[in-house]
XYZ file of C-alpha atoms in Angstrom:
563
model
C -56.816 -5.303 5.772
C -53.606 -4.161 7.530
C -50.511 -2.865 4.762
C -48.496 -5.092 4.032
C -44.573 -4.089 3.481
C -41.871 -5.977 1.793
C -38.657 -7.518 3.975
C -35.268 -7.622 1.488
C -32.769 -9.922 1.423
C -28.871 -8.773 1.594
C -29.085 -7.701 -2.115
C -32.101 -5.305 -1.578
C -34.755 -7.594 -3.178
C -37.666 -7.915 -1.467
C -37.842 -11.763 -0.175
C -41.725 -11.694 1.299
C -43.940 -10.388 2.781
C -45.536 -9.537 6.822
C -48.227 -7.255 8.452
C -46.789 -4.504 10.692
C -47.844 -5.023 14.377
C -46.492 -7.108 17.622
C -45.425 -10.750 16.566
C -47.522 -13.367 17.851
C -46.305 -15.000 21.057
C -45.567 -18.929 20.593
C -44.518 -22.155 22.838
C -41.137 -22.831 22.924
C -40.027 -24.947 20.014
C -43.262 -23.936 18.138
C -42.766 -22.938 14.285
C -44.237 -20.134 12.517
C -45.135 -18.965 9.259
C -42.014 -17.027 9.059
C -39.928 -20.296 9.934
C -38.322 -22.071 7.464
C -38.592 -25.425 9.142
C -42.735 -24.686 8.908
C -44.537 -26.632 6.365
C -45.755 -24.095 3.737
C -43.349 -21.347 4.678
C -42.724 -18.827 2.036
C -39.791 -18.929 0.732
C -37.415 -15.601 -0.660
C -36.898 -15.885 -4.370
C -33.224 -17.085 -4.817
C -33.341 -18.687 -1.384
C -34.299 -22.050 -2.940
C -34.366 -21.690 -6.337
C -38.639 -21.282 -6.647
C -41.402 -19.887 -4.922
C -42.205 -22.886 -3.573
C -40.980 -25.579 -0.915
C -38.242 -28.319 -2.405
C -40.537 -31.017 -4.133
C -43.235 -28.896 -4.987
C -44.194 -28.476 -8.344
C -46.359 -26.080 -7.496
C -44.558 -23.834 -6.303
C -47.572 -22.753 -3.885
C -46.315 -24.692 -0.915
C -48.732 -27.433 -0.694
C -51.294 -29.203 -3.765
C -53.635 -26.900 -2.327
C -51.698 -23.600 -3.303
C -52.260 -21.961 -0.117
C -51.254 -24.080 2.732
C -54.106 -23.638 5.070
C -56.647 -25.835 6.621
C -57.519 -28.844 4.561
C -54.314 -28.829 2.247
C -52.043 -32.174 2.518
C -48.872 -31.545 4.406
C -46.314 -29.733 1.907
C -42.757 -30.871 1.821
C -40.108 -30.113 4.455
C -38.284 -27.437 2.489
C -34.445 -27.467 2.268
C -32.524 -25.741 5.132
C -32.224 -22.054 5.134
C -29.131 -20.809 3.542
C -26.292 -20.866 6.428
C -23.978 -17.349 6.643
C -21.029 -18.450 4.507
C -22.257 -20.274 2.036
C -23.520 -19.620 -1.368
C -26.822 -18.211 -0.577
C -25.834 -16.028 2.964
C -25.462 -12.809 2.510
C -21.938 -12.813 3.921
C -21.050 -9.369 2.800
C -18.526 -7.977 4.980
C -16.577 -11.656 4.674
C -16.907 -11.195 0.773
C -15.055 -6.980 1.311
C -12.665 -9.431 3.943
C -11.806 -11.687 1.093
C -10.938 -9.206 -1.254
C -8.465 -6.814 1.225
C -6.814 -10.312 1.887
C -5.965 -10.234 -1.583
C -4.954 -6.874 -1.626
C -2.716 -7.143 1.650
C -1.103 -10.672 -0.223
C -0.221 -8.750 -3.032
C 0.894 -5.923 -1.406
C 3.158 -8.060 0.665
C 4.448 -10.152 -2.397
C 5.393 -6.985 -3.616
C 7.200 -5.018 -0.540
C 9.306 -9.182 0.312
C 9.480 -9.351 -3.297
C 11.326 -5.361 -4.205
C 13.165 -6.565 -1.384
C 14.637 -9.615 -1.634
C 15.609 -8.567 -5.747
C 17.244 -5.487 -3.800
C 19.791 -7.652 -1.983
C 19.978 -10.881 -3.657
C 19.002 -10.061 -7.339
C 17.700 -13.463 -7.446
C 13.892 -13.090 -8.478
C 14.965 -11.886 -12.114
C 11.687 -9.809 -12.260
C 12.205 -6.224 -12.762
C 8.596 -5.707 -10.935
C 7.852 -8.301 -8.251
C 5.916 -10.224 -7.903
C 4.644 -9.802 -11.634
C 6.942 -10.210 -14.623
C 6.268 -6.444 -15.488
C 7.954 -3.315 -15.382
C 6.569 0.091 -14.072
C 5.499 2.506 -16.840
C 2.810 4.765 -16.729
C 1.425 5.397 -20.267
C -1.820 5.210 -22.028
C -2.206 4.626 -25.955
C -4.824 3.913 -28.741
C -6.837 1.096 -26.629
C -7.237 3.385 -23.613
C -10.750 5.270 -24.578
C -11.780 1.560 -25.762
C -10.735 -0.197 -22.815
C -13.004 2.102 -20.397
C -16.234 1.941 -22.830
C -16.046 -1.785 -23.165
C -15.661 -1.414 -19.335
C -18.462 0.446 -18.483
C -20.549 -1.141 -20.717
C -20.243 -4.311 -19.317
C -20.895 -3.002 -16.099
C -23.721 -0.787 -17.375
C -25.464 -3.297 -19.169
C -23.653 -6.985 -19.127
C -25.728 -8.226 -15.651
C -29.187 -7.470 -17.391
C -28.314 -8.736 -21.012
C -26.808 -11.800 -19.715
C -30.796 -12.570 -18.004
C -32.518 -11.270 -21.428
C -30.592 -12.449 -24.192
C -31.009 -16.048 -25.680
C -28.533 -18.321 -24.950
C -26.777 -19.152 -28.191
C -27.013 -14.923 -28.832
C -25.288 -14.248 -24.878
C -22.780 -16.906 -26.012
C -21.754 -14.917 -29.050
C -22.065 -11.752 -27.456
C -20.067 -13.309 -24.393
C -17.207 -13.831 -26.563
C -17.467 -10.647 -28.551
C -17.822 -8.575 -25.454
C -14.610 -10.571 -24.459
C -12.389 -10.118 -27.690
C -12.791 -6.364 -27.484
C -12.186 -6.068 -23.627
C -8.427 -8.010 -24.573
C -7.659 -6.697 -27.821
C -8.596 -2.754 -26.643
C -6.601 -3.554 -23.152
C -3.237 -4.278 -25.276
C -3.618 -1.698 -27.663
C -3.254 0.603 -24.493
C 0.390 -0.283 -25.228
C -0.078 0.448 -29.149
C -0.004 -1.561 -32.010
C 3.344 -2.562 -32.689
C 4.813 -2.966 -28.654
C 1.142 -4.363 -27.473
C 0.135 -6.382 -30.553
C 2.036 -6.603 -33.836
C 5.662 -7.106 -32.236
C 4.723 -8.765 -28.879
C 4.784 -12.538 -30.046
C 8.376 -11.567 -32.246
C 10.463 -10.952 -29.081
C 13.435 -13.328 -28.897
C 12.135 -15.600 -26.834
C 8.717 -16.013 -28.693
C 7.675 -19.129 -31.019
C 7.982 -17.176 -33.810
C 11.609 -16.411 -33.706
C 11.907 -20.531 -35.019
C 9.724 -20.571 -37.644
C 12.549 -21.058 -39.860
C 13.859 -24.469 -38.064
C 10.725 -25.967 -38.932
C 10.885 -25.805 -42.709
C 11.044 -29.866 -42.362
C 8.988 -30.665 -40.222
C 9.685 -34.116 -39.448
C 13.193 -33.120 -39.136
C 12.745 -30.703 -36.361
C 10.392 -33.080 -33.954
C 13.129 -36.090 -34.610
C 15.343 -33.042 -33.506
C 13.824 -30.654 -30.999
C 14.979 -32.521 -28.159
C 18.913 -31.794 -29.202
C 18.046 -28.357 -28.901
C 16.007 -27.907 -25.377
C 19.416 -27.771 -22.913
C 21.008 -24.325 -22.625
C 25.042 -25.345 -23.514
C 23.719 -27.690 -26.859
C 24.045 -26.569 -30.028
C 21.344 -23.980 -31.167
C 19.768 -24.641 -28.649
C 15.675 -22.827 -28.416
C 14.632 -19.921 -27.026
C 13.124 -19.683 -23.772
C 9.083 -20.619 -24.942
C 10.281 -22.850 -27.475
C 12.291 -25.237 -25.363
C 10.120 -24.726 -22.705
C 6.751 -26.397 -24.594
C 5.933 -29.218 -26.652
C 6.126 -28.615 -30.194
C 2.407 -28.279 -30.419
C 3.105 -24.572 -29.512
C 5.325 -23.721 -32.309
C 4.043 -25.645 -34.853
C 1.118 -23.716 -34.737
C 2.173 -20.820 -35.618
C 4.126 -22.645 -38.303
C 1.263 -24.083 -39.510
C -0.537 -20.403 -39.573
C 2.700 -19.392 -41.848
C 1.883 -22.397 -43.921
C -1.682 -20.920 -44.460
C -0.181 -17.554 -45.244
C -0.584 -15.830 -42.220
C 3.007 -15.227 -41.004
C 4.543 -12.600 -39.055
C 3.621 -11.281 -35.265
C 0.200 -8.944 -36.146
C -1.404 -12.540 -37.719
C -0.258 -14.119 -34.408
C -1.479 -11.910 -32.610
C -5.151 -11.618 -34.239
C -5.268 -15.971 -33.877
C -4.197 -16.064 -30.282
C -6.713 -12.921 -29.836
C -9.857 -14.410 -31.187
C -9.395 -18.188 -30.583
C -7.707 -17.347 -26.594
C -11.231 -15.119 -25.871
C -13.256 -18.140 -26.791
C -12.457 -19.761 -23.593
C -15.424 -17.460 -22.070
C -18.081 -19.085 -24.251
C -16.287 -22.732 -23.726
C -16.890 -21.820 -19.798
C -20.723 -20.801 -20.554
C -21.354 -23.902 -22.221
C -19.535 -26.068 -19.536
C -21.141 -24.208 -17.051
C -24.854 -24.676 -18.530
C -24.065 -28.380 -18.910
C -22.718 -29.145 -15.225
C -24.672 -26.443 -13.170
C -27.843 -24.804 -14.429
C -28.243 -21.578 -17.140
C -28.907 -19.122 -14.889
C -25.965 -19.651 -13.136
C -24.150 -19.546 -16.356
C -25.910 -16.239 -17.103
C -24.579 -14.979 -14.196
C -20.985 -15.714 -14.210
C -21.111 -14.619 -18.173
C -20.236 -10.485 -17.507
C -17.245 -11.983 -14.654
C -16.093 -13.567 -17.688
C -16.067 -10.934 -19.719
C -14.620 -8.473 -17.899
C -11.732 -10.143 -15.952
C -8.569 -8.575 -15.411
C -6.781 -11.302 -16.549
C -7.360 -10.218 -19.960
C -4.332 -7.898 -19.474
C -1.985 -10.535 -20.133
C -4.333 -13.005 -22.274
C -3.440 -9.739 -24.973
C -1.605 -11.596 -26.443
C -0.091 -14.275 -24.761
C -0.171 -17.948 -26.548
C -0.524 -18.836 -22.965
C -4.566 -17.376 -23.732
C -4.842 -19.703 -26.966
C -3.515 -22.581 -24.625
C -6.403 -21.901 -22.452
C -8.854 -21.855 -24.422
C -8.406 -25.435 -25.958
C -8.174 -26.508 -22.330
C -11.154 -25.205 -21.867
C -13.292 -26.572 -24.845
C -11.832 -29.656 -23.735
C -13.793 -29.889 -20.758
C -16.916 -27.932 -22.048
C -17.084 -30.771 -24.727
C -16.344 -33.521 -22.123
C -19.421 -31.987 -20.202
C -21.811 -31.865 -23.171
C -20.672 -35.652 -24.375
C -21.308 -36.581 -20.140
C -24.728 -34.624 -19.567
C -25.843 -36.104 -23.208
C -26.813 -32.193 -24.005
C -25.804 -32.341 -27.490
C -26.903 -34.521 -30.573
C -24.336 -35.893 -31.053
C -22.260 -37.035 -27.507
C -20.265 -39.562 -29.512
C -18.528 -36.610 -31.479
C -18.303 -34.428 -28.570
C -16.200 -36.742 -26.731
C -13.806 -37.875 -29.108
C -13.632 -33.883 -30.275
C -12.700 -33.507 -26.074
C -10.401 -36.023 -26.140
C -8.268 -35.008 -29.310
C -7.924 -31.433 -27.643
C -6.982 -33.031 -24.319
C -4.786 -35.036 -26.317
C -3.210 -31.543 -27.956
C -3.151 -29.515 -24.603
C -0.615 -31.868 -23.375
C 1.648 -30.958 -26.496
C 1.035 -26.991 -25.677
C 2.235 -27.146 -22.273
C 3.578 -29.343 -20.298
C 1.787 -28.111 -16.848
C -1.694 -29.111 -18.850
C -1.351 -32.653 -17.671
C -3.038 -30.880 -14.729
C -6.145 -30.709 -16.976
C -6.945 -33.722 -15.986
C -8.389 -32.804 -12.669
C -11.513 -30.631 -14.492
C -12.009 -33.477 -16.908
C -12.227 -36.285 -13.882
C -14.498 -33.319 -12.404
C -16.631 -33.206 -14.826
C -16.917 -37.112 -14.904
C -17.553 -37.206 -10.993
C -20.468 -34.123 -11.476
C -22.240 -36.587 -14.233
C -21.720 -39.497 -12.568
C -21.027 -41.239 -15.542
C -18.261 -43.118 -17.950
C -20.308 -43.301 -20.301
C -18.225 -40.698 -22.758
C -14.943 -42.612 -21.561
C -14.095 -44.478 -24.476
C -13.935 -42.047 -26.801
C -11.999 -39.716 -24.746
C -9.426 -41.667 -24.059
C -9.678 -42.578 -28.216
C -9.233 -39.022 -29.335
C -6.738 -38.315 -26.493
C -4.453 -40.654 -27.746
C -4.428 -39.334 -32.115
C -2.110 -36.395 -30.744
C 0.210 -37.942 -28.424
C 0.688 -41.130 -31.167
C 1.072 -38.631 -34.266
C 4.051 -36.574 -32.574
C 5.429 -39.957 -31.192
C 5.617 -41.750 -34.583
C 7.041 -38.255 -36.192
C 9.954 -38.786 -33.571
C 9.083 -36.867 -30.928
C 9.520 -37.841 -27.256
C 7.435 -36.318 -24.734
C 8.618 -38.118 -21.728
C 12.655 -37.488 -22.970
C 11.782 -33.349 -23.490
C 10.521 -32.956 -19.745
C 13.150 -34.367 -18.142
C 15.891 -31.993 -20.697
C 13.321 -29.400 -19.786
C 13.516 -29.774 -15.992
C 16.802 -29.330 -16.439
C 17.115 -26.355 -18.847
C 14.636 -24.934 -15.990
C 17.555 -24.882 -13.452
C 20.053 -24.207 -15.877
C 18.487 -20.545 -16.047
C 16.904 -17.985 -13.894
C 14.007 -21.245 -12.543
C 17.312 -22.828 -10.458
C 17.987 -19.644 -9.011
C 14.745 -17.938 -7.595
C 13.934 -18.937 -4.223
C 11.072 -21.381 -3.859
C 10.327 -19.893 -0.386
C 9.001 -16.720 -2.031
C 7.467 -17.553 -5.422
C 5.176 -20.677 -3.487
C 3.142 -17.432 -1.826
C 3.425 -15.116 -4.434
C 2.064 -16.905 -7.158
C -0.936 -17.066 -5.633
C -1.076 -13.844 -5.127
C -0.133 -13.031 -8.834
C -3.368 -15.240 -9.278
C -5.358 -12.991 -7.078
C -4.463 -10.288 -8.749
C -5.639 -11.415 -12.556
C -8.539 -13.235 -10.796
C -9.741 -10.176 -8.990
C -11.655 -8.913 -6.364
C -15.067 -10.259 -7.139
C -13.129 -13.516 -8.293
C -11.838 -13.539 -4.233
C -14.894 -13.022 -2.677
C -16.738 -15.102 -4.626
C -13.648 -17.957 -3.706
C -14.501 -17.100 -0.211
C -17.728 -18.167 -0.153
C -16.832 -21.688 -2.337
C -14.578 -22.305 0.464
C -17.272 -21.690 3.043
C -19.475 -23.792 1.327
C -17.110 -26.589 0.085
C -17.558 -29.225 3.309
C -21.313 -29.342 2.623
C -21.058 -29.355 -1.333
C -18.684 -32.302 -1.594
C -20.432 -33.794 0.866
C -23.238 -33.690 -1.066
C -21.517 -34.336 -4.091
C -19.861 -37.627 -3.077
C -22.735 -38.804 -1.150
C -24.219 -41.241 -3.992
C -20.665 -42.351 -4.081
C -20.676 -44.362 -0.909
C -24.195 -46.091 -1.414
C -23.980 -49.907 -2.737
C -25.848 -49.357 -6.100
C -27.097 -52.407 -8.080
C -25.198 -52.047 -11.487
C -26.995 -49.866 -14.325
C -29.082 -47.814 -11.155
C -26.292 -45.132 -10.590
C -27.707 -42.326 -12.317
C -26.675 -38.454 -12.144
C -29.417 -37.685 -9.760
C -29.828 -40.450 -7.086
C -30.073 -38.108 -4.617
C -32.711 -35.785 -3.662
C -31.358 -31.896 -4.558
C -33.114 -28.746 -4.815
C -34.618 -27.423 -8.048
C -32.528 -25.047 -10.218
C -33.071 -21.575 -9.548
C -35.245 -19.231 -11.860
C -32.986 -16.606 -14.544
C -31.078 -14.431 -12.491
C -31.404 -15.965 -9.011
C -28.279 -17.069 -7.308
C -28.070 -20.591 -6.863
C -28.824 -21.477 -3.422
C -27.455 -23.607 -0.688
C -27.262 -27.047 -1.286
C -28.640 -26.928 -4.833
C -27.510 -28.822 -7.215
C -26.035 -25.796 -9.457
C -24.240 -24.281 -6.453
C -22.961 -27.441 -5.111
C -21.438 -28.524 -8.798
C -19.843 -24.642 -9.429
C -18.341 -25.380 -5.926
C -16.742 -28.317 -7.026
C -15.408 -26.921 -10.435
C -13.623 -24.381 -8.199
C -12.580 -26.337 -5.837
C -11.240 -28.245 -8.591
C -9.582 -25.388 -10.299
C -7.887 -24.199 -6.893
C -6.682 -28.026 -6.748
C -5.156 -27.871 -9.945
C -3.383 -24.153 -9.316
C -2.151 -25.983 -5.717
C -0.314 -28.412 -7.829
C 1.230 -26.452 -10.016
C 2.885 -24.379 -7.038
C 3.876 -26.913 -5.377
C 5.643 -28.716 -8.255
C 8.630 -25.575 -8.094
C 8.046 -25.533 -12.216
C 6.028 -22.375 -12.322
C 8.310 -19.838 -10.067
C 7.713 -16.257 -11.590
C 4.893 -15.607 -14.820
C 2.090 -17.318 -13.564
C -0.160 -14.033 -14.076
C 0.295 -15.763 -17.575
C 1.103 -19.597 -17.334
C -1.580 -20.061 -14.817
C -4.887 -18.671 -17.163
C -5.602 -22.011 -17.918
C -6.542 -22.553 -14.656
C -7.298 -19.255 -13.386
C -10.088 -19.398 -15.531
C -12.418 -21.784 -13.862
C -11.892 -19.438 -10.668
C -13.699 -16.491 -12.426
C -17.270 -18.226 -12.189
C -17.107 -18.041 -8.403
C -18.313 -14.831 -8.536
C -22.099 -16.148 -9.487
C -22.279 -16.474 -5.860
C -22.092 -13.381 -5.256
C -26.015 -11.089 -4.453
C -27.090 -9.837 -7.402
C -27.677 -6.667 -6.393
C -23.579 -5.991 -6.143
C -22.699 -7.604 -9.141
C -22.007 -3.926 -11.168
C -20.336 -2.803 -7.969
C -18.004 -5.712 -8.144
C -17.527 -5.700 -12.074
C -16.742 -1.979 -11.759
C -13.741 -3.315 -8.922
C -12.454 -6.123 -11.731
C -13.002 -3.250 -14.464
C -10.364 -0.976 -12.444
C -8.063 -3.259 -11.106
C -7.232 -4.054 -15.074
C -7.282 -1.037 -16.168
C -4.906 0.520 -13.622
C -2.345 -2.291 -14.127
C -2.346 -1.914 -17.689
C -2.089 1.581 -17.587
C 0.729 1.565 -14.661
C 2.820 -1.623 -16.069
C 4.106 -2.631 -18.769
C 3.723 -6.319 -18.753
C 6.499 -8.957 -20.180
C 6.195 -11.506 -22.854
């Protein structure tokens, strides 16, 4: 019997098998064994999502098992994965993506020193970020680089081994310590305890709400720079959602910045299980799995410690991983889920203002489903915040349009939209990260044929009650571990929720309301970027956690970030 010796895919895993020796000369258009487009090809693990052909249960490429003489015809299998999407190996594209990101930053940052230089109109002391340049290293440092190279070390395999409710946990754990060790790097008191007490913080106007009915009826007197009393910067510049919640913590006996600090820690890192669980409803687990140590380790946990800004994206986030539960029917109790959904929709629009834009993911997640069904009780619970504030006196509608205008009344009217519409992006890239870019590039690449794909039950005539989630014909889920391939339903549905996310970041540019900061206004959509990298071979996932792992640790390290 002649040796046999493996082929590998781009990640180094073997992907079949073929005896050494001259190939076989065949007719034109003839197929072979090694052809995808041949019934009972073999198939490299990953490359559809099972050993087998699409359709086949199997998973031996025909009811036979072996294909040969006398077995029914198997399936057609799906396509081979094309170079730029999910499943091609498109590793040089994926380094391209990444030194694009570099070079925009880079360039944000030589326009940016510039243009402050002469016109001392970008009111950022270290452009493009909101930062200042101080080299300095503190209590969290040693901390920061374990949790760092743990994750790398170990967070790929424990991710594929651990059950899911325990990766979860540990997902969020992992998560918490990454953020809270990163700001201790600038010490207690300036990274932690003090850093939500500054005078433009919530906390400075604690003391205004000692009525509380009293200050909504007010709070819109006091938005506008010239009126009397008027709020600090993050006060006027939110709902009162923001503030009363750390009110509410005073209420409960845990005033004062360090308390603050420990809430916005712990609830802000629980946006990386709310991801996992969206992510297992609307894709597949293993793709979840995969995306779980990205999570952990992004560098955008530099200014998530401790930001409100982190807290504000994580209810965003269980938003829509309870909107995905209540669509997909994964949970007992869907009802629940979807009213819970829509009550924190209903409260993310009285964090921030720019949440509105949450709306895309949610009518995402609706679109993946392909259902309504959860509807009604969204739109229920979305509406108990917005009619509590309005019958306490507050007016949403009336503190936008003062806000819009306390926007230009300060440094927002003065720094140039012509620079901060390219440089927020690259702000984005930067607490995204590397693997975050190249795993963008290849959503991009892949996005014509995903929403295609997507939409494509969308423009048949369905009798009524016949539209179901899975009309049409998709691959099978790939096994723990495997990347999800081209044109499967997991890759084709993280696509979208990127896509999505990018939609929803587009928007918020191009509105001229989010001009400087948006390393820290923008996490609640910078988020839903970080899964991206689940595309990426398995094989270079440390390689690329290592890249996000430095990338935060030299900018904490280097800069000493605002707010």
């Amino acid at each position: 019997m002649p040796r046999v010796t493996p082929a590998t895919s781009d990640d180094g895993s073997p992907t079949g098998t073929r005896a050494p020796g001259p190939a076989p000369s065949r007719a034109p258009g003839a197929t072979t064994s090694r052809d995808p487009r041949a019934p009972g090809a073999p198939h490299a693990p990953g490359g559809h999502g099972d050993p087998g052909g699409v359709g086949d249960p199997t998973g031996h490429g025909g009811p036979t098992g072996h294909g040969g003489p006398g077995a029914a015809p198997a399936p057609a299998p799906a396509p081979a994965a094309r170079p730029g999407g999910p499943g091609a190996s498109g590793v040089r594209p994926d380094l391209l993506a990444a030194a694009f990101v570099v070079l925009l930053f880079a360039a944000a940052a030589v326009v940016g020193t510039r243009i402050e230089a002469v016109h001392h109109s970008l009111f950022v002391s270290w452009p493009p970020l909101f930062a200042s340049w101080e080299p300095h290293a503190g209590p969290g440092t040693p901390a920061a680089i374990a949790v760092a190279v743990a994750v790398v070390a170990y967070g790929p395999g424990l991710a594929a081994r651990l059950g899911w409710r325990a990766l979860v946990a540990a997902a969020w754990a992992a998560a918490l310590a990454w953020t809270f060790s990163l700001a201790l790097v600038d010490g207690w008191h300036r990274g932690v305890a003090r850093r939500l007490t500054t005078g433009n913080e919530y906390l400075q106007s604690i003391g205004a709400f000692h009525d509380v009915g009293a200050a909504l009826r007010d709070f819109t007197h006091h938005i506008l720079l010239h009126s009397p009393d008027h709020w600090p910067a993050h006060v006027a510049g939110h709902p009162p959602a923001a503030t009363l919640t750390f009110v509410w913590l005073d209420h409960l006996g845990l005033g004062g910045g360090a308390w603050g600090a420990v809430f916005v820690l712990v609830s802000g890192t629980s946006a990386v299980a709310a991801v996992l669980v969206a992510l297992r409803a609307l894709t597949d687990e293993a793709t979840a799995r995969r995306a779980a140590p990205f999570l952990v380790l992004a560098p955008m946990a530099v200014w998530a410690g401790v930001s409100a800004d982190a807290y504000f994206a994580a209810v965003a986030a269980w938003a829509v991983a309870l909107l995905a539960l209540a669509a997909t029917r994964t949970t007992r109790a869907p009802v629940a889920a979807g009213l819970g959904s829509g009550l924190l929709l209903g409260l993310t629009c009285y964090l921030s203002y720019g949440l509105t834009l949450m709306a895309l993911p949610a009518a995402a997640v609706l679109l993946l489903t392909r259902t309504v069904r959860p509807l009604p009780w969204v739109l229920v619970g979305a509406a108990v915040v917005p009619a509590a504030f309005t019958l306490a006196g507050f007016d949403w509608w009336e503190a936008y349009r003062l806000l819009v205008t306390r926007y230009d009344q300060g440094a927002g009217g003065i720094r140039p939209y012509g620079y901060w519409i390219w440089a927020n992006p690259a702000c984005t890239g930067l607490i995204t990260g590397l693997a975050t870019a190249a795993g963008v590039r290849r959503v991009l690449a892949a996005a014509p044929g995903a929403t295609g794909r997507v939409l494509a039950p969308f423009a048949a005539v369905l009798p009524p009650g016949r539209r179901t989630r899975r009309t049409a014909p998709t691959a099978p889920r790939p096994a723990a571990g495997a990347r999800p391939a081209t044109g499967s339903r997991a890759a084709d549905h993280l696509v979208v929720l990127v896509l999505v996310a990018l939609l929803a970041i587009l928007a918020a540019d191009l509105s001229g309301m989010s001009k400087a900061e948006t390393e820290r206004i923008w996490q609640p959509f910078a988020l839903w970027l970080l899964p991206a990298a689940a595309l990426l071979p398995t094989g270079s996932h440390r390689r690329w956690l290592a890249a996000q792992a430095a990338l935060a640790l030299l900018v904490n390290h280097l800069l000493l970030t605002g707010w």
